[in-house]
Coordinates of C-alpha atoms and ligand atoms in Angstrom, one line a residue:
M1 CA 72.7 -188.9 219.5
I2 CA 72.2 -192.4 220.1
I3 CA 70.6 -193.6 223.1
L4 CA 71.8 -196.8 224.1
E5 CA 69.7 -198.0 227.0
K6 CA 70.1 -202.0 227.5
I7 CA 72.3 -204.2 225.8
R8 CA 71.6 -208.1 227.1
W9 CA 73.0 -211.2 226.1
K10 CA 73.4 -215.2 226.0
N11 CA 75.6 -218.4 225.4
F12 CA 78.1 -215.5 224.3
L13 CA 82.0 -216.3 225.4
S14 CA 82.1 -217.4 228.7
T15 CA 77.7 -216.5 229.2
G16 CA 75.5 -219.4 230.2
D17 CA 72.0 -219.6 228.6
T18 CA 70.8 -216.8 231.2
W19 CA 70.7 -213.8 229.7
T20 CA 73.5 -211.2 231.8
E21 CA 71.6 -208.3 230.4
V22 CA 73.3 -204.6 231.5
V23 CA 71.3 -201.7 232.1
L24 CA 72.7 -198.1 230.7
N25 CA 71.7 -194.9 231.0
K26 CA 70.7 -195.4 234.0
H27 CA 73.2 -193.9 236.1
R28 CA 76.0 -191.2 235.2
R29 CA 78.9 -193.5 236.6
T30 CA 78.7 -197.3 237.0
L31 CA 81.5 -199.5 237.9
I32 CA 81.9 -203.1 237.0
S33 CA 84.5 -205.5 238.8
G34 CA 84.6 -208.8 239.3
K35 CA 88.5 -211.1 238.2
N36 CA 90.3 -211.4 235.4
G37 CA 88.3 -213.8 233.2
S38 CA 85.0 -212.8 235.0
G39 CA 83.2 -211.6 231.4
K40 CA 83.1 -208.2 232.4
S41 CA 84.5 -206.8 229.0
T42 CA 82.2 -208.9 227.6
L43 CA 79.9 -206.3 227.0
L44 CA 82.1 -204.7 224.8
D45 CA 81.8 -207.4 222.7
A46 CA 78.7 -208.1 222.7
W47 CA 77.1 -204.3 221.7
C48 CA 79.6 -204.3 219.4
F49 CA 78.1 -208.0 217.7
N50 CA 75.4 -206.2 218.4
W51 CA 74.9 -203.9 216.6
Y52 CA 78.0 -204.2 212.8
G53 CA 78.6 -208.7 213.5
K54 CA 82.2 -208.0 214.4
P55 CA 83.1 -208.4 217.9
F56 CA 85.2 -205.3 219.9
R57 CA 88.3 -207.8 220.3
N58 CA 89.8 -209.3 217.5
I59 CA 88.0 -212.3 218.2
K60 CA 86.8 -214.5 215.0
K61 CA 83.0 -215.3 214.5
N62 CA 82.5 -219.1 215.5
S63 CA 84.9 -218.9 218.4
I64 CA 81.9 -216.3 219.8
I65 CA 79.9 -219.5 219.9
N66 CA 80.8 -220.4 224.4
S67 CA 81.9 -223.1 224.1
I68 CA 79.8 -225.4 226.3
N69 CA 76.4 -224.1 224.5
T70 CA 77.8 -224.8 221.5
K71 CA 74.4 -223.2 221.0
N72 CA 71.8 -220.4 221.2
C73 CA 74.3 -217.8 221.1
L74 CA 71.8 -214.3 221.7
T75 CA 72.4 -210.3 222.0
E76 CA 69.7 -208.2 221.9
S77 CA 70.3 -204.3 222.2
E78 CA 67.4 -201.6 222.7
F79 CA 68.1 -197.9 222.1
K80 CA 66.5 -194.9 220.9
I81 CA 67.0 -192.8 218.2
N82 CA 65.3 -189.0 218.0
G83 CA 62.4 -190.7 220.4
V84 CA 62.6 -194.3 217.7
Q85 CA 62.3 -197.1 220.4
F86 CA 65.3 -199.6 218.1
M87 CA 66.4 -203.1 219.1
V88 CA 68.8 -205.1 217.2
R89 CA 68.4 -208.9 217.4
R90 CA 71.5 -211.1 216.7
G91 CA 72.8 -213.8 217.6
I92 CA 74.6 -217.5 215.9
A93 CA 73.9 -220.9 215.5
P94 CA 71.2 -220.4 214.5
A95 CA 72.0 -217.3 213.2
V96 CA 69.6 -214.5 213.8
F97 CA 69.5 -210.9 212.5
E98 CA 67.0 -208.8 213.3
I99 CA 65.7 -205.3 213.5
Y100 CA 62.8 -203.6 215.2
Q101 CA 61.1 -200.1 215.1
N102 CA 58.4 -199.7 217.6
G103 CA 58.4 -203.1 218.4
E104 CA 57.5 -203.9 214.5
L105 CA 60.2 -206.1 212.1
I106 CA 61.8 -203.9 209.6
N107 CA 61.2 -205.9 206.3
Q108 CA 64.0 -208.5 206.4
E109 CA 64.4 -209.1 202.9
A110 CA 67.0 -207.7 201.0
K111 CA 70.3 -209.9 202.2
S112 CA 71.5 -209.9 205.3
K113 CA 73.9 -206.8 203.8
D114 CA 72.0 -205.0 202.2
Y115 CA 69.9 -204.8 205.8
Q116 CA 73.3 -204.1 207.8
K117 CA 73.9 -201.6 205.5
H118 CA 70.3 -200.0 206.6
L119 CA 71.5 -200.3 210.1
E120 CA 74.4 -198.5 209.9
N121 CA 73.8 -195.9 207.3
N122 CA 70.1 -195.6 207.9
I123 CA 69.8 -196.3 211.5
L124 CA 72.3 -195.6 213.8
K125 CA 74.5 -193.2 211.1
V126 CA 77.6 -194.5 212.9
E127 CA 80.0 -197.4 211.3
Q128 CA 82.2 -199.5 213.7
R129 CA 85.7 -197.6 214.0
P130 CA 84.4 -194.1 214.5
L131 CA 81.9 -195.6 217.6
E132 CA 84.7 -196.8 218.8
Q133 CA 86.4 -193.7 218.9
V134 CA 84.5 -191.9 220.8
A135 CA 82.3 -194.4 223.5
I136 CA 85.0 -196.8 224.0
L137 CA 88.6 -196.6 225.3
G138 CA 90.4 -200.0 226.6
S139 CA 92.9 -201.5 226.7
A140 CA 92.6 -204.8 224.4
S141 CA 92.9 -204.3 220.9
F142 CA 91.6 -201.1 220.9
T143 CA 94.1 -198.7 218.4
P144 CA 93.2 -195.0 220.2
F145 CA 93.7 -192.5 217.5
M146 CA 97.0 -191.6 218.8
Q147 CA 98.2 -195.0 217.7
M148 CA 96.8 -194.3 214.5
P149 CA 97.9 -194.1 211.2
L150 CA 97.5 -191.1 210.5
G151 CA 94.8 -192.1 206.9
A152 CA 93.1 -194.4 209.5
R153 CA 93.4 -190.4 212.3
R154 CA 91.8 -188.5 209.1
A155 CA 88.7 -191.6 208.5
T156 CA 88.5 -191.1 212.7
I157 CA 88.1 -187.4 212.2
E158 CA 86.4 -187.2 209.0
D159 CA 83.6 -189.5 210.6
L160 CA 83.4 -186.9 213.5
L161 CA 83.4 -184.0 211.4
D162 CA 80.4 -185.7 209.4
I163 CA 82.6 -185.0 205.8
S164 CA 83.7 -188.4 205.6
V165 CA 81.0 -188.2 202.6
F166 CA 83.3 -186.6 200.8
S167 CA 85.4 -189.0 200.6
R168 CA 83.6 -191.5 200.1
M169 CA 81.8 -189.6 196.7
N170 CA 86.2 -189.1 196.0
S171 CA 86.0 -193.0 195.4
T172 CA 82.9 -193.7 194.3
L173 CA 84.3 -190.6 191.9
K174 CA 87.1 -192.1 191.7
D175 CA 86.0 -196.1 191.0
Q176 CA 83.4 -193.7 188.6
Q177 CA 86.5 -192.3 187.0
K178 CA 88.0 -195.8 186.6
Q179 CA 85.3 -196.4 185.1
M180 CA 84.8 -194.0 182.7
K181 CA 88.7 -195.0 181.9
D182 CA 87.4 -198.2 181.2
E183 CA 84.4 -197.2 178.9
Y184 CA 86.8 -195.4 176.7
A185 CA 89.0 -197.7 176.5
E186 CA 85.9 -200.0 175.1
V187 CA 84.5 -198.0 172.7
S188 CA 87.7 -196.9 171.8
Q189 CA 88.5 -200.1 171.3
R190 CA 85.2 -200.8 169.0
L191 CA 85.2 -197.4 167.5
S192 CA 88.5 -198.9 165.5
T193 CA 86.2 -202.3 165.6
G194 CA 83.5 -200.8 163.7
Q195 CA 85.9 -198.0 161.0
R196 CA 87.3 -201.7 160.2
N197 CA 83.6 -203.6 159.9
I198 CA 83.4 -200.8 157.6
K199 CA 86.2 -201.5 155.9
T200 CA 85.3 -205.1 154.8
F201 CA 82.0 -204.4 154.5
E202 CA 82.2 -201.5 151.5
A203 CA 84.9 -203.8 149.9
L204 CA 82.4 -207.1 149.9
L205 CA 80.0 -204.9 148.6
E206 CA 82.3 -204.1 146.0
T207 CA 83.4 -207.6 144.9
I208 CA 79.2 -208.7 145.2
T209 CA 77.9 -206.0 142.8
N210 CA 81.7 -207.0 141.0
Q211 CA 80.1 -210.3 140.4
K212 CA 77.1 -210.0 139.7
D213 CA 77.4 -207.4 136.8
D214 CA 80.2 -209.9 135.1
I215 CA 78.0 -212.8 135.0
V216 CA 75.0 -210.2 133.9
N217 CA 77.7 -208.7 131.4
F218 CA 78.4 -211.7 130.5
K219 CA 74.8 -213.5 129.7
R220 CA 74.2 -210.0 127.9
D221 CA 76.8 -211.5 125.3
S222 CA 75.7 -214.8 125.0
I223 CA 72.2 -213.5 124.3
E224 CA 74.0 -210.8 121.7
Q225 CA 76.0 -213.6 120.9
A226 CA 72.6 -216.5 120.2
K227 CA 71.0 -212.8 117.8
K228 CA 73.7 -212.6 115.2
R229 CA 73.1 -216.2 114.7
L230 CA 69.6 -216.0 114.6
E231 CA 70.4 -213.3 111.6
V232 CA 73.2 -215.6 110.5
I233 CA 70.7 -218.6 110.1
S234 CA 67.9 -216.3 108.9
K235 CA 70.0 -215.2 106.0
E236 CA 71.4 -218.5 104.6
M237 CA 67.6 -219.9 105.2
T238 CA 66.0 -216.6 102.9
A239 CA 69.0 -217.9 100.8
M240 CA 67.8 -221.0 100.7
I241 CA 64.3 -220.8 100.6
E242 CA 65.2 -219.1 96.9
K243 CA 67.6 -221.2 95.4
K244 CA 65.2 -224.4 96.4
A245 CA 62.2 -221.8 95.0
E246 CA 64.4 -222.2 91.7
V247 CA 64.9 -225.4 91.4
E248 CA 61.6 -226.6 92.5
K249 CA 60.3 -224.3 89.7
K250 CA 62.5 -225.8 86.8
Y251 CA 62.2 -229.5 88.4
L252 CA 58.2 -228.7 88.1
E253 CA 59.3 -227.5 84.4
K254 CA 60.9 -230.7 83.7
K255 CA 58.6 -232.9 85.6
A256 CA 55.4 -231.4 83.7
T257 CA 57.0 -232.1 80.0
Y258 CA 59.1 -235.4 81.0
D259 CA 55.7 -237.1 83.2
E260 CA 54.1 -235.6 79.4
Y261 CA 56.3 -237.8 77.2
Q262 CA 56.1 -241.0 79.9
N263 CA 51.7 -240.4 79.4
A264 CA 52.7 -240.4 75.4
K265 CA 54.9 -242.9 75.5
N266 CA 52.3 -244.7 78.1
R267 CA 49.8 -244.3 75.6
L268 CA 51.5 -245.9 72.1
V269 CA 52.6 -249.2 74.2
H270 CA 48.9 -249.2 75.5
D271 CA 47.7 -248.7 71.3
C272 CA 51.1 -251.7 70.5
R273 CA 49.8 -253.6 73.5
T274 CA 46.8 -253.7 71.6
G275 CA 46.9 -253.6 67.6
E276 CA 49.0 -256.5 67.6
I277 CA 46.6 -259.0 69.6
R278 CA 43.7 -257.9 68.0
D279 CA 46.3 -258.9 65.2
Q280 CA 47.2 -261.8 66.7
K281 CA 43.1 -262.9 67.4
D282 CA 43.1 -261.9 63.5
E283 CA 46.0 -263.8 61.7
D284 CA 44.7 -267.0 63.9
F285 CA 40.9 -266.2 63.0
Y286 CA 42.0 -265.9 59.2
A287 CA 44.0 -268.8 60.3
A288 CA 41.0 -271.1 60.9
H289 CA 38.6 -269.1 58.5
D290 CA 37.6 -269.5 55.6
H291 CA 33.4 -268.4 56.1
C292 CA 31.8 -265.1 58.2
D293 CA 29.9 -266.4 60.4
V294 CA 28.7 -262.2 60.7
C295 CA 28.7 -261.3 57.2
K296 CA 27.7 -264.6 55.8
Q297 CA 30.4 -264.8 53.3
E298 CA 33.9 -266.9 52.1
I299 CA 35.8 -266.1 53.6
D300 CA 38.6 -266.9 50.0
D301 CA 42.9 -267.1 50.3
K302 CA 42.9 -263.9 48.4
F303 CA 40.9 -261.9 50.7
K304 CA 43.3 -263.7 53.8
S305 CA 46.3 -262.7 51.3
K306 CA 45.6 -259.4 51.4
M307 CA 44.0 -258.8 55.2
S308 CA 48.2 -261.4 56.3
G309 CA 49.3 -258.4 54.5
E310 CA 47.7 -255.7 56.0
I311 CA 48.7 -257.7 59.6
Q312 CA 52.2 -258.2 58.5
K313 CA 52.3 -254.1 57.9
N314 CA 50.9 -253.0 61.2
R315 CA 53.6 -255.6 62.4
R316 CA 56.3 -253.1 60.9
D317 CA 54.7 -249.6 61.9
R318 CA 54.5 -250.7 65.4
Q319 CA 57.9 -251.8 65.7
Q320 CA 59.3 -248.4 63.7
L321 CA 56.8 -246.7 67.1
R322 CA 59.0 -249.0 69.8
D323 CA 62.5 -248.4 67.9
M324 CA 61.7 -244.5 68.1
I325 CA 59.8 -245.0 71.4
A326 CA 63.3 -246.2 72.6
E327 CA 65.1 -243.9 71.0
Q328 CA 62.2 -241.1 73.1
D329 CA 63.7 -242.9 75.8
Q330 CA 68.1 -242.3 75.8
K331 CA 66.9 -239.2 75.2
W332 CA 64.5 -238.7 78.0
M333 CA 67.3 -240.5 80.1
G334 CA 69.9 -237.3 80.9
I335 CA 65.8 -235.9 82.2
G336 CA 64.7 -238.3 84.7
N337 CA 67.8 -238.2 85.3
E338 CA 68.6 -234.1 86.1
I339 CA 65.1 -234.5 87.6
N340 CA 65.9 -237.3 90.3
A341 CA 68.6 -234.7 91.4
M342 CA 66.7 -231.4 92.0
D343 CA 64.4 -234.3 93.4
Q344 CA 67.0 -235.2 96.1
E345 CA 68.6 -231.0 95.9
I346 CA 65.1 -230.6 97.3
R347 CA 65.3 -233.1 100.0
G348 CA 68.7 -231.7 101.0
F349 CA 66.8 -228.6 100.9
M350 CA 64.8 -229.4 103.1
T351 CA 66.4 -231.1 105.4
S352 CA 69.0 -227.8 106.3
L353 CA 65.3 -225.6 106.5
G354 CA 63.9 -227.9 109.5
K355 CA 67.8 -228.5 111.0
F356 CA 67.7 -224.3 110.7
A357 CA 64.3 -223.9 112.5
G358 CA 65.5 -226.0 114.7
E359 CA 67.7 -224.4 115.7
I360 CA 66.1 -221.6 115.3
Q361 CA 64.0 -222.4 118.5
T362 CA 67.1 -223.5 120.3
L363 CA 68.3 -220.7 120.2
Q364 CA 65.3 -218.4 120.8
G365 CA 63.9 -220.7 123.9
S366 CA 67.9 -219.7 125.3
V367 CA 67.9 -215.8 124.7
A368 CA 63.9 -215.1 126.4
S369 CA 65.4 -218.0 129.6
T370 CA 69.0 -215.7 129.9
I371 CA 66.5 -212.8 129.9
K372 CA 64.7 -214.6 132.5
E373 CA 67.6 -215.2 134.6
I374 CA 69.6 -211.6 134.0
E375 CA 66.1 -209.9 135.2
S376 CA 66.6 -212.6 138.5
I377 CA 69.5 -211.8 139.0
E378 CA 68.9 -208.1 138.9
K379 CA 65.8 -208.5 140.8
K380 CA 68.4 -210.5 143.4
T381 CA 69.5 -208.6 145.9
D382 CA 69.2 -210.4 149.1
D383 CA 73.1 -210.3 149.4
I384 CA 73.4 -206.2 148.3
A385 CA 71.0 -205.8 150.3
K386 CA 72.3 -207.5 153.3
V387 CA 75.8 -206.3 153.0
Q388 CA 74.6 -203.4 153.1
A389 CA 72.0 -203.6 156.0
E390 CA 75.1 -205.1 157.3
L391 CA 77.1 -201.4 156.2
T392 CA 74.9 -199.5 157.9
K393 CA 74.4 -199.9 161.4
A394 CA 78.2 -200.4 161.6
R395 CA 78.2 -196.7 160.3
D396 CA 76.2 -196.2 163.2
E397 CA 77.4 -197.5 165.0
V398 CA 80.6 -196.2 165.2
D399 CA 78.7 -192.3 165.0
R400 CA 78.1 -194.1 168.0
H401 CA 80.7 -194.6 169.3
Q402 CA 82.2 -191.6 168.1
K403 CA 79.6 -189.2 170.3
L404 CA 80.0 -191.3 173.4
L405 CA 84.4 -190.3 173.2
N406 CA 83.0 -186.6 172.7
G407 CA 80.9 -186.9 175.4
F408 CA 83.9 -187.9 177.4
G409 CA 85.5 -185.4 176.7
E410 CA 82.9 -183.0 179.0
K411 CA 82.8 -186.0 181.5
S412 CA 86.0 -185.8 182.0
N413 CA 86.7 -182.3 182.6
Y414 CA 83.9 -182.2 185.6
F415 CA 85.8 -185.5 186.9
T416 CA 88.9 -182.9 187.4
A417 CA 86.9 -180.4 188.7
M418 CA 84.7 -182.6 191.2
N419 CA 89.2 -184.5 192.1
E420 CA 89.5 -180.8 193.4
M421 CA 87.6 -180.0 194.6
L422 CA 86.9 -183.4 196.7
K423 CA 90.5 -184.1 197.0
D424 CA 92.4 -184.6 200.8
G425 CA 93.4 -181.0 200.6
G426 CA 89.6 -179.5 199.2
I427 CA 86.7 -178.8 200.6
K428 CA 87.2 -181.7 203.4
T429 CA 90.1 -179.9 204.3
K430 CA 88.6 -176.2 204.7
I431 CA 85.8 -177.9 207.3
I432 CA 89.0 -179.5 209.1
R433 CA 91.1 -176.0 209.2
Q434 CA 87.9 -174.2 210.2
Y435 CA 87.3 -177.4 213.5
L436 CA 90.9 -177.6 214.7
P437 CA 91.7 -174.8 216.6
K438 CA 88.3 -176.3 218.3
M439 CA 89.2 -179.5 218.7
N440 CA 93.3 -178.7 219.6
K441 CA 91.3 -176.4 222.2
Y442 CA 89.2 -178.9 224.3
I443 CA 92.1 -181.4 224.3
N444 CA 94.0 -178.7 226.0
D445 CA 91.2 -178.2 228.2
H446 CA 90.8 -182.2 229.9
L447 CA 94.9 -182.0 229.3
Q448 CA 94.2 -179.3 232.4
T449 CA 91.9 -181.1 234.1
L450 CA 94.0 -184.1 233.9
D451 CA 96.9 -182.3 235.3
F452 CA 98.9 -182.3 232.3
F453 CA 100.6 -179.2 230.9
V454 CA 101.6 -179.2 227.8
N455 CA 100.3 -178.1 224.7
F456 CA 98.9 -180.1 222.2
V457 CA 98.6 -179.0 218.8
L458 CA 97.6 -181.6 215.7
N459 CA 98.2 -179.8 212.5
E460 CA 95.9 -180.4 208.9
T461 CA 97.9 -183.7 208.0
F462 CA 97.2 -185.0 211.8
E463 CA 100.4 -185.3 212.7
E464 CA 100.4 -184.0 216.8
K465 CA 103.3 -181.7 218.4
I466 CA 103.2 -181.5 222.1
L467 CA 105.3 -178.6 223.7
S468 CA 106.0 -178.3 227.5
R469 CA 108.2 -175.7 229.0
H470 CA 111.3 -178.0 229.4
M471 CA 110.8 -180.4 225.9
D472 CA 110.3 -179.6 223.1
D473 CA 108.6 -181.2 219.9
F474 CA 107.4 -184.3 221.6
S475 CA 105.8 -186.3 220.3
Y476 CA 102.9 -188.9 221.8
Y477 CA 105.2 -192.3 222.1
N478 CA 107.7 -190.0 224.2
F479 CA 105.7 -190.0 226.5
S480 CA 105.4 -192.8 229.8
E481 CA 102.2 -195.2 229.8
G482 CA 100.2 -193.3 232.4
E483 CA 100.6 -190.4 230.1
K484 CA 100.4 -191.4 227.6
H485 CA 96.9 -192.2 229.4
K486 CA 96.0 -188.9 229.5
I487 CA 96.6 -187.9 226.1
N488 CA 94.0 -190.7 225.0
L489 CA 91.7 -189.7 227.4
A490 CA 92.0 -185.9 226.8
V491 CA 91.6 -186.4 222.7
L492 CA 89.0 -189.1 223.3
F493 CA 86.7 -186.1 225.9
A494 CA 87.0 -184.3 222.9
W495 CA 86.1 -185.9 220.3
R496 CA 83.0 -187.2 222.6
E497 CA 82.5 -183.2 222.6
I498 CA 82.6 -182.5 218.8
A499 CA 80.5 -185.5 218.0
K500 CA 77.6 -184.3 220.1
R501 CA 78.0 -181.2 218.4
K502 CA 78.5 -182.5 214.9
N503 CA 75.4 -184.9 216.5
S504 CA 77.6 -187.3 214.1
C505 CA 78.6 -190.4 216.2
S506 CA 77.4 -189.4 219.2
T507 CA 76.2 -191.5 222.3
N508 CA 75.1 -191.7 225.5
V509 CA 77.8 -194.3 227.0
L510 CA 81.0 -194.0 227.9
I511 CA 83.2 -197.3 227.9
L512 CA 86.5 -197.5 230.6
D513 CA 87.4 -200.7 230.1
E514 CA 91.1 -201.0 232.7
I515 CA 91.9 -197.7 232.2
M516 CA 92.2 -196.6 236.0
D517 CA 93.4 -200.2 236.3
S518 CA 96.8 -199.9 235.1
S519 CA 99.2 -197.1 234.6
L520 CA 97.5 -193.7 236.1
D521 CA 99.0 -192.8 240.1
S522 CA 96.1 -192.8 242.2
E523 CA 96.8 -188.5 241.9
G524 CA 95.9 -189.7 237.6
M525 CA 92.7 -191.7 238.8
D526 CA 91.3 -189.0 240.9
N527 CA 91.7 -186.3 238.1
L528 CA 89.7 -189.0 236.1
M529 CA 87.7 -188.9 238.3
T530 CA 87.5 -184.6 238.3
L531 CA 86.9 -185.1 234.7
L532 CA 84.4 -187.2 234.6
E533 CA 82.8 -185.6 236.7
S534 CA 83.0 -182.8 234.7
I535 CA 81.6 -183.8 231.6
D536 CA 78.1 -183.8 230.1
P537 CA 75.7 -185.7 233.0
A538 CA 73.7 -187.0 230.1
T539 CA 76.5 -189.4 229.4
N540 CA 76.1 -192.6 231.0
V541 CA 80.3 -193.4 232.3
V542 CA 80.8 -197.3 232.9
V543 CA 83.7 -198.0 233.8
I544 CA 85.0 -202.1 234.1
S545 CA 88.2 -202.8 236.7
H546 CA 89.5 -205.8 237.7
R547 CA 91.1 -203.5 241.2
G548 CA 89.6 -202.0 244.0
V549 CA 88.5 -198.9 242.6
N550 CA 87.2 -195.9 244.9
E551 CA 83.2 -197.5 244.6
S552 CA 82.6 -194.6 246.3
S553 CA 82.7 -192.2 243.3
F554 CA 80.4 -194.5 241.2
E555 CA 76.4 -194.3 241.4
R556 CA 75.8 -198.2 240.5
H557 CA 78.3 -201.3 241.1
L558 CA 78.4 -204.5 238.8
R559 CA 80.0 -207.5 239.7
F560 CA 80.8 -210.5 237.5
E561 CA 81.9 -214.2 238.4
K562 CA 82.7 -216.4 236.6
K563 CA 80.5 -219.8 238.3
Q564 CA 81.4 -223.5 237.0
N565 CA 83.4 -222.6 234.4
F566 CA 79.7 -219.6 233.1
S567 CA 80.0 -215.5 234.2
E568 CA 76.9 -213.8 235.8
L569 CA 76.5 -211.0 237.3
V570 CA 76.2 -210.8 241.1
Ligands
LIG1 N1 83.9 -219.2 223.0 C1 83.9 -219.2 225.3 N2 83.0 -220.1 225.0 C2 83.3 -219.7 226.9 N3 84.3 -219.2 226.9 C3 84.8 -218.1 226.3 C4 84.8 -218.6 225.2 N4 85.5 -217.5 225.0 C5 86.7 -216.1 225.9 N5 86.1 -217.5 226.8 C6 86.2 -217.0 227.9 O1 85.4 -215.7 228.3 C7 86.1 -214.6 229.5 C8 86.4 -213.6 228.4 O2 86.1 -212.9 229.7 P1 86.3 -211.5 230.0 O3 87.2 -210.5 228.7 O4 84.6 -210.5 229.9 O5 87.2 -211.3 230.4 P2 87.3 -209.7 231.8 O6 86.2 -210.2 233.4 O7 87.7 -208.9 231.0 O8 88.5 -209.8 232.5 P3 89.5 -209.1 232.4 O9 90.0 -208.5 233.8 O10 90.9 -210.6 232.4 O11 89.9 -208.2 231.6 C9 87.8 -215.1 229.3 O12 87.7 -216.3 230.8 C10 87.6 -216.5 228.9 O13 88.4 -217.2 228.2
LIG2 MG1 88.5 -207.4 229.9

């Protein structure tokens, strides 16, 4: 239970720069009076604004601040929950939001939205709507339970019974179900993308592997061709070398005899030339000399004629020899030509062999380099490895997503089961069913105290049936304003009792704003006062009225007045 002790406010609506403070836990019954617009209902707005950041009435946040002072709009509440003292301070211009626990400021590091959540969920443990339903009966912009649509009635009762947690769980569950559906769609999408990727990578891998094989095969072919060509060349070379050797042998033989002849001939020609020179010298000597200085003898004509005969004979012999040589030369000239031809042939062989050797070198070089190329292509598995890695990755992903999809089936079963439990007809309805007779009893008891003899029945769907002696099956709206007020009061008191029992949204304060002033006749008011007296002595009732009410029924009387445009307590 929350014991609200004090609320104070300044620069809030028509209140000026001095605090207006109302102590709430000291008197069982307080009357707040004052003329219209004097600032009575401001108490409700200050309270709701302080706890929830939203006033009780539908006032825009920026028009809460006092329009004359336009700054330092501030509210403070002091309350106790299970012996722990709290103070909440909230204001505008400047913005203030502070929660104090036993005098110490609670860490404000979190966002103000989270700070508010902390206040509502962990400290107050009650939201604005259910609190209003048990603590306030107001005329201004207040929707009594009976005027709520069925969904809001359900929510209020769930809060009262403290079972709204199941609704929150259900809405979380729905969010999770939606999330799962989205995830399922996303995972399915990824799965099919993954499957497509696998196909693409497989095709790519095949293409790359084939391409590599094509290149290697082409290179191997070229090596084969080079080797064949080398074989051909080698055979041709062997044949050529043999042929060359044969020609060379003949050449050498012929050349040897040819050279022999030439040498012999040269010797003969030389002999002829020296013989001629000698004979010419002798002939010249015999023509010029008749006496020999060496042997000291006379050279006679006879001797001269004999010597001349010999010289002539020598000359004839030499001529004969020369003729013979000329004849032989004719014969050897053919052989010389043959030798030359053979020489030419040998040179031809050598040129061809040289060319072959060059070609062999080129071919062998290209074979070696092609082998190296093949080796490096075969070693070069980078691209293939990359694609293979991608393929493995894609397969893993597909596996993972397939497992996830299988997991969704289980999760979906779990959600269905949870949904059965948490839906409106499930666990909540069981609890509500249990409490409904009690609620109806409280309401009917209070209606009797208010002198309103009807049988009020709220069913599981929170539709009401109100039966009385002459009227069957009436609804709330069939009744007069005063009667409706009585029903509202009876419901409110019933809710307070339920809240107290469930320790859900129970508070010491009950504020009735303008309830006395409208619709209730004097008898109705007397009944209400009886009802107020009958309720739990720990409840602090505040009745707000702008009309003369019997003051004697109240322990305390506070009066609001507006002085020079500012509301104040007098
Ligand atoms: N931002 C504001 N600055 C100054 N005054 C404001 C501001 N907003 C509202 N008011 C005035 O404050 C007063 C609000 O008073 P409140 O509603 O508390 O009166 P009340 O005493 O409950 O009157 P009633 O008996 O008619 O219900 C009104 O006169 C209203 O015009
Ligand atoms: Mg008012």
